[in-house]
PDB file of C-alpha atoms in Angstrom:
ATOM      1  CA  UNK A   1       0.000   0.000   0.000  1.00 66.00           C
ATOM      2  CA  UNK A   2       1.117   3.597  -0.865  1.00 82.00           C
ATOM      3  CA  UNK A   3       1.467   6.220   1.684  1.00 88.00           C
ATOM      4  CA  UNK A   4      -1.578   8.078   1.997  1.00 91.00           C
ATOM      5  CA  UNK A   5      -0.982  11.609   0.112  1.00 92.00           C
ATOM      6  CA  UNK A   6      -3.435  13.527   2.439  1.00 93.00           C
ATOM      7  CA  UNK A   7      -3.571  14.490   6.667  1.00 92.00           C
ATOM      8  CA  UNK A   8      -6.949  14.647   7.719  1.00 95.00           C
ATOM      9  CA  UNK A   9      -6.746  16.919  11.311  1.00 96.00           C
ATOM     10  CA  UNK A  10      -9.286  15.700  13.713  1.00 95.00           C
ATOM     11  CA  UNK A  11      -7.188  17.026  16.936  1.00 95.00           C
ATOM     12  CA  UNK A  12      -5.712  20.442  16.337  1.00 97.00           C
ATOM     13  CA  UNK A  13      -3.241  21.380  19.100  1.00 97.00           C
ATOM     14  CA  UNK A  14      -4.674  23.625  21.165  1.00 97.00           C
ATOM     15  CA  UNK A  15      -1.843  26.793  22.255  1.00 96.00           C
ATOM     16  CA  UNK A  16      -1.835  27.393  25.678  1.00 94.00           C
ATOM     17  CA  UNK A  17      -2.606  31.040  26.593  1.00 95.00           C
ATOM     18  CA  UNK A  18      -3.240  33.286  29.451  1.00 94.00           C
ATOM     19  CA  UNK A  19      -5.412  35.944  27.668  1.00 94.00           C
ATOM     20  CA  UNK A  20      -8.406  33.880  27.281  1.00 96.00           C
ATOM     21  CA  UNK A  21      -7.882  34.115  23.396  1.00 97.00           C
ATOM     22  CA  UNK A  22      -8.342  30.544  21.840  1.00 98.00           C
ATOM     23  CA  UNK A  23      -5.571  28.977  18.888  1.00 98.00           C
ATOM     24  CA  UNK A  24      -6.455  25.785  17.539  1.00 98.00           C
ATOM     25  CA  UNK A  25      -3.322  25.279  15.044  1.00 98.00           C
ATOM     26  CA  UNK A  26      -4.715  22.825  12.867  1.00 98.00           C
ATOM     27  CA  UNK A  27      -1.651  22.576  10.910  1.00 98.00           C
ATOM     28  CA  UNK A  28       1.790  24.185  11.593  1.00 97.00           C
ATOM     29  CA  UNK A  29       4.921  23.304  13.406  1.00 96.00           C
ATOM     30  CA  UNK A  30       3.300  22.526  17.162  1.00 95.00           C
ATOM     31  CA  UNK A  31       1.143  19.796  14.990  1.00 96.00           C
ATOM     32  CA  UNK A  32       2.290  18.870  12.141  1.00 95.00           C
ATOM     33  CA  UNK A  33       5.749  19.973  11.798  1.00 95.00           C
ATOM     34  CA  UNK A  34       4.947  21.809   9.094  1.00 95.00           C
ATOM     35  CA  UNK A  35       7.021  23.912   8.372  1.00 97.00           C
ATOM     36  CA  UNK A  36       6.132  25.543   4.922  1.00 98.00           C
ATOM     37  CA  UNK A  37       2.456  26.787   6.072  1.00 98.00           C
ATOM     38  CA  UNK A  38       0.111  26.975   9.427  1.00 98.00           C
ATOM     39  CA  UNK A  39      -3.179  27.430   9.660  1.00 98.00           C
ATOM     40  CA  UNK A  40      -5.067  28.655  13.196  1.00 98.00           C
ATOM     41  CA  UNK A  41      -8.701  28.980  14.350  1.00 98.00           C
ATOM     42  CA  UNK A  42      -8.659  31.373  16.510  1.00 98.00           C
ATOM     43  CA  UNK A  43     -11.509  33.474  18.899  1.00 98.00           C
ATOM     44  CA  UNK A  44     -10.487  36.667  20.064  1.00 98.00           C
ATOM     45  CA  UNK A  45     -12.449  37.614  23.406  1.00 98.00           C
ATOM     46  CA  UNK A  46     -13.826  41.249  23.978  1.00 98.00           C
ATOM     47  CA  UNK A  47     -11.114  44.246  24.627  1.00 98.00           C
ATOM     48  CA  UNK A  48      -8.531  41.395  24.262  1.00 98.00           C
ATOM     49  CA  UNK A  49      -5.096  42.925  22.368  1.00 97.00           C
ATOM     50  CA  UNK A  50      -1.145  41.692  22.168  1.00 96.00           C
ATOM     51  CA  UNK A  51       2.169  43.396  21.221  1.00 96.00           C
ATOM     52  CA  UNK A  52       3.435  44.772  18.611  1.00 97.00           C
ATOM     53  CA  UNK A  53       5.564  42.441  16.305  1.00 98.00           C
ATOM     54  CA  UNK A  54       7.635  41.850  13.301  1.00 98.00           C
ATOM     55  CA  UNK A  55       6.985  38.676  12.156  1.00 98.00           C
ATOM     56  CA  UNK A  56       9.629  37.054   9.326  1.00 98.00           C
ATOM     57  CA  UNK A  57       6.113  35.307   7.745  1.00 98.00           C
ATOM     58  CA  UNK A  58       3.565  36.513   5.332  1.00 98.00           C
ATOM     59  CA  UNK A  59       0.091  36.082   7.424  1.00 98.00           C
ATOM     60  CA  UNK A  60      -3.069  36.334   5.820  1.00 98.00           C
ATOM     61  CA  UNK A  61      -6.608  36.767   8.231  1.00 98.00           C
ATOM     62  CA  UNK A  62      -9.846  35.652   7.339  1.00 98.00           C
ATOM     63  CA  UNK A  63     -12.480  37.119   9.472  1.00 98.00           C
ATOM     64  CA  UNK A  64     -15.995  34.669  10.440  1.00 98.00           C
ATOM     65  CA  UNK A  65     -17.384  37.339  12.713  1.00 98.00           C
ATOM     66  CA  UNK A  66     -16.340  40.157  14.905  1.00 98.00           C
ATOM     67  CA  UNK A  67     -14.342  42.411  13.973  1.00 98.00           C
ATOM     68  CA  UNK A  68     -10.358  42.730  14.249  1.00 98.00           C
ATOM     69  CA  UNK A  69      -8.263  45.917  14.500  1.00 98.00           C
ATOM     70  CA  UNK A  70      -4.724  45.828  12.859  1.00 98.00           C
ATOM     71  CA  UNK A  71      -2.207  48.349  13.748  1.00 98.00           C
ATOM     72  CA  UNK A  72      -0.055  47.959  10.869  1.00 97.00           C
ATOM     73  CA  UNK A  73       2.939  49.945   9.850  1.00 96.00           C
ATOM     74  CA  UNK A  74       1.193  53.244  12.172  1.00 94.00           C
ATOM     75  CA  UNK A  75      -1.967  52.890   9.581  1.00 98.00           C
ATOM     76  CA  UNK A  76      -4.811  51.523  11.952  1.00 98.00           C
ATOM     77  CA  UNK A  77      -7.169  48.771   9.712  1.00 98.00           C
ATOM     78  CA  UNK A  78     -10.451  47.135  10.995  1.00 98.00           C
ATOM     79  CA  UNK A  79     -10.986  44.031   9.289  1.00 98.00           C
ATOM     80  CA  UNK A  80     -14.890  42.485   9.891  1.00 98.00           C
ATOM     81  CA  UNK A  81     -16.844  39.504   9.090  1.00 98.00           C
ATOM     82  CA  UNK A  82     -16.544  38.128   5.712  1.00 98.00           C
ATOM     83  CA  UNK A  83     -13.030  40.082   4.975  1.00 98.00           C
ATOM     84  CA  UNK A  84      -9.672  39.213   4.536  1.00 98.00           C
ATOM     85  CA  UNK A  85      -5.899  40.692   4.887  1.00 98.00           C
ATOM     86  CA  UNK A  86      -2.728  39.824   3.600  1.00 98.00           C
ATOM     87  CA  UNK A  87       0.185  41.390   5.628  1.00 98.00           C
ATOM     88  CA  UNK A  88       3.295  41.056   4.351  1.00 98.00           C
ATOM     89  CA  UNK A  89       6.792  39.455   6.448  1.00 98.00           C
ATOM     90  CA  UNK A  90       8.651  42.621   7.932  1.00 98.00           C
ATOM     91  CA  UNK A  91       5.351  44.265   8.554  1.00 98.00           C
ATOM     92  CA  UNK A  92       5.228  45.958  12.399  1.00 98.00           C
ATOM     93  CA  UNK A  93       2.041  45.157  13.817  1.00 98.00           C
ATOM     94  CA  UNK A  94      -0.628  45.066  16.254  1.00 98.00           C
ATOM     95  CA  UNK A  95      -3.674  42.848  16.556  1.00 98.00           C
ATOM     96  CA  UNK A  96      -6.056  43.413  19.015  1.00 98.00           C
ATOM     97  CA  UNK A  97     -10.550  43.279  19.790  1.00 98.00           C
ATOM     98  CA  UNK A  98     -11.238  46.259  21.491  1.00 98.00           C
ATOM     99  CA  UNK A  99     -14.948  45.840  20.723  1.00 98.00           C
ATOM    100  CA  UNK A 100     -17.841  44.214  22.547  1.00 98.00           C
ATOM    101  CA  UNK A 101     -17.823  40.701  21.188  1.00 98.00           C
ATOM    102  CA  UNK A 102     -15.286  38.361  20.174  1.00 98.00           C
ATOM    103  CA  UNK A 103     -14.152  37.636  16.765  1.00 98.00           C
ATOM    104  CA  UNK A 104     -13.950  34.650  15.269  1.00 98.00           C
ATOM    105  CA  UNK A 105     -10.898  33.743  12.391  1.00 98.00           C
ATOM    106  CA  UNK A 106      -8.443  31.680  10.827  1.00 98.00           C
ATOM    107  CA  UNK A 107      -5.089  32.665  10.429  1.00 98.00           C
ATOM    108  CA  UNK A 108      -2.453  31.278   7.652  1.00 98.00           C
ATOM    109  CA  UNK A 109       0.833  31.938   7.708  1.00 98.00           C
ATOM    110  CA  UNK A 110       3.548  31.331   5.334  1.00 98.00           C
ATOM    111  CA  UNK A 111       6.228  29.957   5.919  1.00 98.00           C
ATOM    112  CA  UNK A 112       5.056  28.459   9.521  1.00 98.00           C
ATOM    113  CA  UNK A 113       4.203  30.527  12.213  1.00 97.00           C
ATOM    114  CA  UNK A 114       7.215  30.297  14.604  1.00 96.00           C
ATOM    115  CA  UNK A 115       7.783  32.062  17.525  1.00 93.00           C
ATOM    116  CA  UNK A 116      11.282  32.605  16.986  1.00 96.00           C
ATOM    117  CA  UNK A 117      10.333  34.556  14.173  1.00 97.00           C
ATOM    118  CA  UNK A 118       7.393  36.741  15.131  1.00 97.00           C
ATOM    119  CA  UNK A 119       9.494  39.406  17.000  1.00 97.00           C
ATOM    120  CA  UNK A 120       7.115  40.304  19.700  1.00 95.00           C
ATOM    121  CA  UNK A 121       7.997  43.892  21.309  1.00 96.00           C
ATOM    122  CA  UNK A 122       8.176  43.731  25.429  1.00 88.00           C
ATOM    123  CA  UNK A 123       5.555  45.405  27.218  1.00 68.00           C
TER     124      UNK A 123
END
């Protein structure tokens, strides 16, 4: 028999976090050891933000409801339901939910996300 040329996910890791934000990588390094590409569920809860960063990885945001605010390159960007963003490697930015309700996405990032390589800024 030939080795199966698919990977069906049926138990994404699950990131540990301390914000009460939710990351279900359902492909990526932490569960796949992917390396070339991730790709993250992820729910955002109200007035929930992180720091800036300068990620080496293109990472492209697809919106299912809520809405997300992107400070990117000092240009502030609200991305809602049904919308999507490409932001390019090198890009300094800032995601965050200052709104009511959460938002709901998935996040892809190419190559892998890797947290060697997002260049989060301290405090």
């Amino acid at each position: 028999m030939t080795e199966k040329r698919y990977v069906k996910q049926n138990r994404p890791f699950r990131v540990p976090t301390t914000d009460g934000k939710l990351i279900e990588e359902h492909f990526g390094k932490a569960s796949t050891r992917t390396d070339a590409f991730s790709v993250a569920h992820m729910v955002a809860p109200p007035h929930w933000s992180e720091p800036h960063q300068t990620p080496e990885f293109d990472e492209i945001t697809i919106v299912l409801r809520g809405r997300k605010l992107i400070e990117l390159d000092g240009e502030e960007v609200v991305v809602e339901a049904g919308e999507s963003i490409l932001i390019k490697a090198g890009s300094r930015i800032r995601y965050s939910n200052p709104y009511d309700e959460e938002t709901e996405y998935w996040s892809v990032c190419v190559p892998a996300f890797d947290f060697t390589k997002v260049h989060r800024e301290e405090g």
